[in-house]
Short mmCIF file of C-alpha atoms in Angstrom, two decimals:
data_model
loop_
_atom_site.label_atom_id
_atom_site.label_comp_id
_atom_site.label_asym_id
_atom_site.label_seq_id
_atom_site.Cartn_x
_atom_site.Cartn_y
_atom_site.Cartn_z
CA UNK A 1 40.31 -45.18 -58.32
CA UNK A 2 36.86 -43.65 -58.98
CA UNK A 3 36.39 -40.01 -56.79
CA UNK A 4 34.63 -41.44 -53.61
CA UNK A 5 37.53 -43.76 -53.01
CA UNK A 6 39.93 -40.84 -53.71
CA UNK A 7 38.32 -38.68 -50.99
CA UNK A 8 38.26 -41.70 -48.93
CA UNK A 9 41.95 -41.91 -49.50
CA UNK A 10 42.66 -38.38 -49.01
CA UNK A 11 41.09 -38.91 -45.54
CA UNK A 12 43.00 -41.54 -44.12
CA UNK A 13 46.02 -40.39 -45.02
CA UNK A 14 45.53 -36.23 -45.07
CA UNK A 15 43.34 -35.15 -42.16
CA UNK A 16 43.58 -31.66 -43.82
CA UNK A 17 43.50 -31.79 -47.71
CA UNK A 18 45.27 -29.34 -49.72
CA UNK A 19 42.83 -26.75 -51.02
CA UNK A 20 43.66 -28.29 -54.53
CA UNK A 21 42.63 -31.57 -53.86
CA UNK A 22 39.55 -29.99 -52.26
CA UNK A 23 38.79 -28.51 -55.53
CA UNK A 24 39.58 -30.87 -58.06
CA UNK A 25 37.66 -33.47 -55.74
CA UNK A 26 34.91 -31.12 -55.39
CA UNK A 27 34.63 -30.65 -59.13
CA UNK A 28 34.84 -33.98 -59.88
CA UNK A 29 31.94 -35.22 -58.02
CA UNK A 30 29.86 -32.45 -58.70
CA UNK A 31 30.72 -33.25 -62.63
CA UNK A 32 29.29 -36.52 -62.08
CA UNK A 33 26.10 -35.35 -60.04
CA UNK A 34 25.36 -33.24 -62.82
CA UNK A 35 27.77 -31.19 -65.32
CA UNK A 36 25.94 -28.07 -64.78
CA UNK A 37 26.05 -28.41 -60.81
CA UNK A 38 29.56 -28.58 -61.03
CA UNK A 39 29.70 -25.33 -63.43
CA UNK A 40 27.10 -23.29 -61.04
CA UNK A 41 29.38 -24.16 -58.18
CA UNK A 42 32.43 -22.70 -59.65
CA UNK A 43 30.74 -19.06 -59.88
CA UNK A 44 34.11 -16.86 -59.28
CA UNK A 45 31.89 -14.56 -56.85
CA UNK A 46 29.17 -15.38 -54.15
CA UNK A 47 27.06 -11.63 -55.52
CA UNK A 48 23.66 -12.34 -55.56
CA UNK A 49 22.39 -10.50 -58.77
CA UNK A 50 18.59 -12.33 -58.55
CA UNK A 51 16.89 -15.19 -57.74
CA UNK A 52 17.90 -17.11 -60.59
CA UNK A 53 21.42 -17.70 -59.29
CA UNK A 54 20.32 -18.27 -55.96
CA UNK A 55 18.15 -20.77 -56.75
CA UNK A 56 21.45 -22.62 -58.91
CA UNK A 57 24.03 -22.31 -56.42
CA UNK A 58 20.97 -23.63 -53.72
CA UNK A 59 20.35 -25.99 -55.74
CA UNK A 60 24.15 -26.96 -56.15
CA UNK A 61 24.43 -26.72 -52.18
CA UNK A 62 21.61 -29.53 -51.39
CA UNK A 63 22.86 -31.81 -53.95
CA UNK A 64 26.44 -31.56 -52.91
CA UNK A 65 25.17 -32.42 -49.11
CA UNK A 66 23.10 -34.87 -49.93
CA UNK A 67 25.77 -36.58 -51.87
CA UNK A 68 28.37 -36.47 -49.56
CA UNK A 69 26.05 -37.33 -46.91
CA UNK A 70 24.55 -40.07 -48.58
CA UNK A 71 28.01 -41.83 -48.82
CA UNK A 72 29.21 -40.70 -45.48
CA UNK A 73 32.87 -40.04 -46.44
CA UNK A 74 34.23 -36.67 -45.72
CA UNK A 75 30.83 -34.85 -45.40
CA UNK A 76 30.11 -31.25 -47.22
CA UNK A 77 31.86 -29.37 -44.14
CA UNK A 78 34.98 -26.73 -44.89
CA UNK A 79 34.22 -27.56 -48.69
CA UNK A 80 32.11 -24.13 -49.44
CA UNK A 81 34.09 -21.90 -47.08
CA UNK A 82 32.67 -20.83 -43.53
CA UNK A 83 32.00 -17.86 -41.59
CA UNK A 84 33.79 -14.64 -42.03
CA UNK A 85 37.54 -14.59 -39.74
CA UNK A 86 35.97 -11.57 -37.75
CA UNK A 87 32.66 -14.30 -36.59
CA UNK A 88 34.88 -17.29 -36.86
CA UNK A 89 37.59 -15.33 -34.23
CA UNK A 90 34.20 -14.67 -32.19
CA UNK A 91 32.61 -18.15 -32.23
CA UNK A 92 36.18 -20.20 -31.30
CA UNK A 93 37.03 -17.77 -28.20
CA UNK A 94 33.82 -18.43 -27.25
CA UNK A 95 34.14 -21.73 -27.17
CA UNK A 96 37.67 -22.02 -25.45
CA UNK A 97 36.07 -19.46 -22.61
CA UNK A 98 32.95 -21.67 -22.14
CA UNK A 99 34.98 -24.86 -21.63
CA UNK A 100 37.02 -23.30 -19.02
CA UNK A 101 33.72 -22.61 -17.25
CA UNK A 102 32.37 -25.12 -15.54
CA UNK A 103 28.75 -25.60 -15.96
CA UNK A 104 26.39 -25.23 -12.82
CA UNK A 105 26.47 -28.81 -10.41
CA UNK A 106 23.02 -29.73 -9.47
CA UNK A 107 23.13 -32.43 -7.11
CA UNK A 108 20.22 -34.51 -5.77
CA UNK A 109 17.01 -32.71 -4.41
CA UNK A 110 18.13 -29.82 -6.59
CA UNK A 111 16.85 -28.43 -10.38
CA UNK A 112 18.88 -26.82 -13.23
CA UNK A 113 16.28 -23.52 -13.58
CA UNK A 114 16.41 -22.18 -16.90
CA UNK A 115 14.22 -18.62 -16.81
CA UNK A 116 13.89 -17.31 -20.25
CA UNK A 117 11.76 -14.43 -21.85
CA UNK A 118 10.17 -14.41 -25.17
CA UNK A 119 9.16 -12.42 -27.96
CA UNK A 120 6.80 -14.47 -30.76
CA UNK A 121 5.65 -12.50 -34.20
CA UNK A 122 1.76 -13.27 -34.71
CA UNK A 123 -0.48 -13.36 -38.02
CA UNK A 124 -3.84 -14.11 -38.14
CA UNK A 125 -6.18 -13.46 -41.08
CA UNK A 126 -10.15 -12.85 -40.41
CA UNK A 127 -13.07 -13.91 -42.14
CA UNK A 128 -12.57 -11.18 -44.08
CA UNK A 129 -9.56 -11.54 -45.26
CA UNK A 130 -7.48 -8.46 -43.56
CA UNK A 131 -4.17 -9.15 -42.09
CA UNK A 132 -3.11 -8.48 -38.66
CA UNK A 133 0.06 -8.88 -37.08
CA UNK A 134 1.94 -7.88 -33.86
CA UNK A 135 4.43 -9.55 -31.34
CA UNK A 136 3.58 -11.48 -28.27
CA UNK A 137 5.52 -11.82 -24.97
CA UNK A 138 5.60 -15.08 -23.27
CA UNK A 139 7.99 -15.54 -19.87
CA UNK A 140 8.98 -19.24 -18.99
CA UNK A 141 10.73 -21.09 -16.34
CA UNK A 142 11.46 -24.64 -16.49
CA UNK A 143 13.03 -26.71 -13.32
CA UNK A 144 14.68 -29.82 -14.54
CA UNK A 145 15.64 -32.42 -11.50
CA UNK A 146 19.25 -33.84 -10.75
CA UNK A 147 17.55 -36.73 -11.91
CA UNK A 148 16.32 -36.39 -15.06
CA UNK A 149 13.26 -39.17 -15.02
CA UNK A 150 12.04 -37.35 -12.31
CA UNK A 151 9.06 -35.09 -12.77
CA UNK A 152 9.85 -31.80 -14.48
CA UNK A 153 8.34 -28.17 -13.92
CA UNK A 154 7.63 -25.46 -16.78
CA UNK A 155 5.70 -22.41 -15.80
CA UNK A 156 4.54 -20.51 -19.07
CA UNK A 157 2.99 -16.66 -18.92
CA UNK A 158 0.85 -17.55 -22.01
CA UNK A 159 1.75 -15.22 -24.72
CA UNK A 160 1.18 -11.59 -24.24
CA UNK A 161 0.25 -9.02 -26.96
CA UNK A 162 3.08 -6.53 -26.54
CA UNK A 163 4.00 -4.87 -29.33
CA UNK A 164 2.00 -3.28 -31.97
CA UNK A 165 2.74 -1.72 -35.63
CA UNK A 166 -0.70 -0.21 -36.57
CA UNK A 167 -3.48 0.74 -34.96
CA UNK A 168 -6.24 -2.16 -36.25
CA UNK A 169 -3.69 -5.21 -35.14
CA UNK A 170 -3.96 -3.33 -31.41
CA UNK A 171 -7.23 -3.51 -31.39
CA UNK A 172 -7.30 -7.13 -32.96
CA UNK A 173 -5.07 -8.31 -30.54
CA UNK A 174 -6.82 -6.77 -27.20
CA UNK A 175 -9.85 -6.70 -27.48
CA UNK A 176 -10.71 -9.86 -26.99
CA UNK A 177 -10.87 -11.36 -30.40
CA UNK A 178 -7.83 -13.51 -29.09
CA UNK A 179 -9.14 -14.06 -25.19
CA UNK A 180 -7.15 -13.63 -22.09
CA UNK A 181 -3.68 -15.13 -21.92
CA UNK A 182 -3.83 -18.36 -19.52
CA UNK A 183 -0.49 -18.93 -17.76
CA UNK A 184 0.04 -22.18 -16.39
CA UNK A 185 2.07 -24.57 -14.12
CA UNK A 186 3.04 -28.01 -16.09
CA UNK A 187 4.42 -30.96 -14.65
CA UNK A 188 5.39 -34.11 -16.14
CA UNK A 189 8.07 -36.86 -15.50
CA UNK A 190 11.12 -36.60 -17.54
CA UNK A 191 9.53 -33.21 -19.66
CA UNK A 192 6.70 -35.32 -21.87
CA UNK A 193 4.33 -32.30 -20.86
CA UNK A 194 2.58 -33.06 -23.92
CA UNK A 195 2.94 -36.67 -24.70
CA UNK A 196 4.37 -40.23 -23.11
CA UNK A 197 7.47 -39.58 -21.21
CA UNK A 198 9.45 -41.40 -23.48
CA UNK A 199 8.87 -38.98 -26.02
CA UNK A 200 9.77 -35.86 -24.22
CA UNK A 201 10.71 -33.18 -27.05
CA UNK A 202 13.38 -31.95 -24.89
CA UNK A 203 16.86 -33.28 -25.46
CA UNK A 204 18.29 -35.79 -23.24
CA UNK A 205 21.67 -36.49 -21.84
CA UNK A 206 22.26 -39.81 -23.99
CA UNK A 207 20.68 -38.01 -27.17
CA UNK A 208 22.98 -34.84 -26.36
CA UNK A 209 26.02 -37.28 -25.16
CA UNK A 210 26.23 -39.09 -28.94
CA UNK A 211 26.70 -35.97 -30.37
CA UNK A 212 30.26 -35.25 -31.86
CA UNK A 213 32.73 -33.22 -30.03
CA UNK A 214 34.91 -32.48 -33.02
CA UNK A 215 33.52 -29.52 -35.03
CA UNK A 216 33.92 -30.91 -38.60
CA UNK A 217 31.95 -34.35 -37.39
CA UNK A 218 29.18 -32.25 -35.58
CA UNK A 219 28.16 -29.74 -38.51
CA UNK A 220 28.19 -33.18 -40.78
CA UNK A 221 26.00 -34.60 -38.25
CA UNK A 222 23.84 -31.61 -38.04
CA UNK A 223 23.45 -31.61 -41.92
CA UNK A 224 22.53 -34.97 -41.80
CA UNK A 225 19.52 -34.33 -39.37
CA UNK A 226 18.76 -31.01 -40.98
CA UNK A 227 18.98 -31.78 -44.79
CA UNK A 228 15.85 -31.42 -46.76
CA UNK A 229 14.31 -29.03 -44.20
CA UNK A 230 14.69 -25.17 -43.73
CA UNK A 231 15.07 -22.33 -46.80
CA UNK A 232 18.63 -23.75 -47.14
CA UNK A 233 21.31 -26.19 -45.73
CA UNK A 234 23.02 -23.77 -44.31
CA UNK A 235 21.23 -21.51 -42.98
CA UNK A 236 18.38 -24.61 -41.28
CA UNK A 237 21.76 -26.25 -39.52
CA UNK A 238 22.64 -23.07 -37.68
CA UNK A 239 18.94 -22.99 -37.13
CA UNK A 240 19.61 -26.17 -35.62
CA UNK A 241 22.22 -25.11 -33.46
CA UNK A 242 20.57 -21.90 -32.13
CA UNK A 243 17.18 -24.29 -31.32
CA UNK A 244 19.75 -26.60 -29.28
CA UNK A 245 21.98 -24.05 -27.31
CA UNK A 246 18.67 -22.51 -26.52
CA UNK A 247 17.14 -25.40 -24.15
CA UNK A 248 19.78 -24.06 -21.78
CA UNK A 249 20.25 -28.29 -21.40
CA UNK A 250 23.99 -28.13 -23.62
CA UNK A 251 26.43 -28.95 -21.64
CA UNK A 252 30.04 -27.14 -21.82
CA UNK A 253 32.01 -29.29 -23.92
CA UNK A 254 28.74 -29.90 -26.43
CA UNK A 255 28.51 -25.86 -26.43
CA UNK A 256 31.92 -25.18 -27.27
CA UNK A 257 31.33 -27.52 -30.40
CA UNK A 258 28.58 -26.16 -31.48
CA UNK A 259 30.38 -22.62 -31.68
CA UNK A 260 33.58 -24.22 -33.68
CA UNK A 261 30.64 -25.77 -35.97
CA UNK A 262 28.99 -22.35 -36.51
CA UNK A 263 32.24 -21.10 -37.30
CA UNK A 264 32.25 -23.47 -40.54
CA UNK A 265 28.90 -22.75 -41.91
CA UNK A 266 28.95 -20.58 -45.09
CA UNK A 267 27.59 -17.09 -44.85
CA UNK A 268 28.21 -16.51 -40.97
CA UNK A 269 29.12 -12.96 -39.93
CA UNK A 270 29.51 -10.74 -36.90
CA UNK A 271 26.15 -8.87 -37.17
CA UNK A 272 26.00 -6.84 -34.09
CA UNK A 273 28.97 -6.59 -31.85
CA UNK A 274 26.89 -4.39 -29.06
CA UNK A 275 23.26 -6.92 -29.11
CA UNK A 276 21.87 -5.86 -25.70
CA UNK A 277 19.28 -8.09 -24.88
CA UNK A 278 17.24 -7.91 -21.18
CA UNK A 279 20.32 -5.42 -19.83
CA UNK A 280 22.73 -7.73 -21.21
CA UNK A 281 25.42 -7.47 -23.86
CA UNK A 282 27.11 -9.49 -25.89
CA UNK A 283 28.05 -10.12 -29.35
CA UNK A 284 25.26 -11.68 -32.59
CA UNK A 285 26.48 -14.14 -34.79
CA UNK A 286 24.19 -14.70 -37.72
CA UNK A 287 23.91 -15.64 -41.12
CA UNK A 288 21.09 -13.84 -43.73
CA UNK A 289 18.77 -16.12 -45.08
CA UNK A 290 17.60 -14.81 -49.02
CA UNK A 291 14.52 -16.59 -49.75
CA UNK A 292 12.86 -15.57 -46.39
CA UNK A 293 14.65 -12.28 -46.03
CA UNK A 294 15.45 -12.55 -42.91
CA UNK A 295 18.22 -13.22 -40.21
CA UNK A 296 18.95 -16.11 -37.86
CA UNK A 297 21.12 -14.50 -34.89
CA UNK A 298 23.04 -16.17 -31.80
CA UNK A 299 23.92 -13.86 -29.05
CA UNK A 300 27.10 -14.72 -26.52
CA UNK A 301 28.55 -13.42 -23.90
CA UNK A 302 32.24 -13.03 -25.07
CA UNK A 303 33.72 -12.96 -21.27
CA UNK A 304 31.76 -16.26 -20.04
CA UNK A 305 31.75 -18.07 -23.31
CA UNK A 306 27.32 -18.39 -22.71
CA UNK A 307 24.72 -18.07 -24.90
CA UNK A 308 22.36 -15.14 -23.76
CA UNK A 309 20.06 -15.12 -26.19
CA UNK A 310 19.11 -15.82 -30.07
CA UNK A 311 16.82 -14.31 -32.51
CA UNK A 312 15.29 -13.67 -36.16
CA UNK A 313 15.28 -10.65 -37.57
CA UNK A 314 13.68 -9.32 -40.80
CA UNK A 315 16.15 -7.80 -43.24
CA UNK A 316 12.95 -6.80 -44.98
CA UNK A 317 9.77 -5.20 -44.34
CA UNK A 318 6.71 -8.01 -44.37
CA UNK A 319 3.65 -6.64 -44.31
CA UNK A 320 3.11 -4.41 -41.25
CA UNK A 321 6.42 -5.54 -39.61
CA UNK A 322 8.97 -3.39 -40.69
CA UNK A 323 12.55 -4.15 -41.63
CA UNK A 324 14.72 -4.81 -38.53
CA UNK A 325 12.15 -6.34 -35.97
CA UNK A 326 12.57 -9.60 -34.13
CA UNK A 327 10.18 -11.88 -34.87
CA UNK A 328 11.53 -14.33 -32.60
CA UNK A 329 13.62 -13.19 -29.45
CA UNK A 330 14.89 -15.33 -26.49
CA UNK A 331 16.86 -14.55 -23.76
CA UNK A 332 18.02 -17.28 -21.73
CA UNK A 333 19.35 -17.52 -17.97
CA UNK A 334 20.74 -20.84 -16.50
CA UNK A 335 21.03 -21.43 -12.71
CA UNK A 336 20.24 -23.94 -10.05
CA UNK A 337 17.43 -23.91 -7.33
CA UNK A 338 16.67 -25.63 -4.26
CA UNK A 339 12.84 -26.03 -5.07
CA UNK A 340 10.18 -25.93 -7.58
CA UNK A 341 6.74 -24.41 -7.52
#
């Protein structure tokens, strides 16, 4: 029996594989990827000395996934550990408070109205080659009708320059080098506002209803869609995640997975148990990515089980931004409304 089959076996027959058989699978089929993968991945420590191991036990990480994905048998998730017990305790009482709330009923005539507020980072570079960067605001408000392939209403702001870090991005960014900020009213049946309906960027409830309910078969999923892209596989699927529970469109039982399958991914941690975004509070989940120096952050309200927000933030300084600021910020508020503009 060559390893694939064994791991097949050990499937069908143990849904939960002793931590031995984990590892002597694991070795065995990163031996035959490569003999070095399969030493880089045994590292007794996950310290991060320098970019040299980084870049090995990265390295190790995509061609493990892709592997595993390729073949489709168990998939790469609970093999490299997942989030810390303090954010794993967070992310699964989340999830059993959100599915005991039921999500908000819009019935015909009515629109799910999602409201959330913005913060962008901007760079630009002039003809002369100097740097300038600050962060925009941008406010939006999408209505989304009980029936879906109706037509759709997103008010944007336009982004704002807000918030400034030296003086020559200020006056870069206001006056006028950058024009005024245009809000504007879109409409468009079933949310193509900018392309063919059928191609609407926003998920839909057959794309959203195929996705797994069980945690393990989501994050697989999600590493399937996600491998190849991001700084790493990790840290581009909870990127995934935070991009999907953001539309405000997930519905409770989809949301609750989505926590249990942030609670497998490698590297997650409690970051900020007191994140106060827009008034409200509520505990960050978020995982540090290396090569970017940076940090990708979900924010949930631990008594409703709902996401209230999500952010990056640099764990570095870059350029005039200094270490700590949000480069990207959302704050998201789902209800239902009677009309739309």
């Amino acid at each position: 029996m060559d390893e694939l089959a064994l791991l097949q076996a050990m499937r069908e027959k143990t849904p939960v594989p002793k931590d031995s058989a984990i590892e002597d699978g694991r070795a065995k089929l990163l031996h035959r990827i490569s003999p070095s993968l399969a030493s880089a991945w045994s590292l007794p420590t996950r310290k991060r000395k320098g970019w040299k191991k980084v870049g090995i036990i990265s390295v190790a990480a995509v061609a493990a996934v892709a592997a595993l994905v390729a073949v489709d048998v168990i998939g790469p998730t609970g093999w490299r550990g997942a989030a810390t017990a303090q954010a794993a305790q967070v992310l699964n009482d989340a999830a059993q408070t959100t599915i005991q709330n039921a999500d908000p009923v819009v019935n015909p005539g009515q629109y799910l109205k999602i409201q959330s507020s913005n913060l962008w980072g901007s760079t630009t570079v002039d003809e002369n080659g100097r740097q300038f960067q600050w962060l925009d605001t941008e406010n939006m408000t999408m209505y989304i009708p009980a029936n879906r392939t109706d037509e759709w209403v997103w008010e944007r702001s336009g982004r704002i320059p807000t918030v400034f870090f030296d003086e020559a991005s200020k006056e870069y960014a206001t006056n006028g080098q950058l024009g005024t900020p245009i809000g504007e009213t879109l409409r468009a049946v079933n949310g193509g506002f900018y392309g063919p309906p059928d191609q609407s960027g926003f998920p839909s409830t057959n794309y959203l209803d195929t996705l797994p309910r069980d945690p393990y078969l989501l994050l697989n999923n999600i590493f399937k869609k996600t491998l190849g892209h991001g700084q790493s596989v990790d840290g581009q699927a909870l990127v995934f995640i935070a991009d999907l529970l953001r539309t405000g469109m997930v519905p409770a039982d989809l949301r609750a997975a989505l926590y249990k399958a942030a609670a497998l991914i490698p590297g997650v941690t409690v970051t900020d148990a007191q994140a106060t975004l827009n008034g409200r509070v509520g505990v960050a989940i978020g995982r540090v990515e290396e090569a970017s120096h940076s940090r990708q952050d979900i924010i949930i309200d631990p008594t409703t089980g709902l996401l209230i927000g999500e952010r990056e933030v640099l764990t570095q300084a870059q350029g005039a931004l200094p270490a700590g600021t949000a480069t990207t910020l959302t704050t998201i508020e789902t209800t239902v409304s009677d009309t739309a503009p």
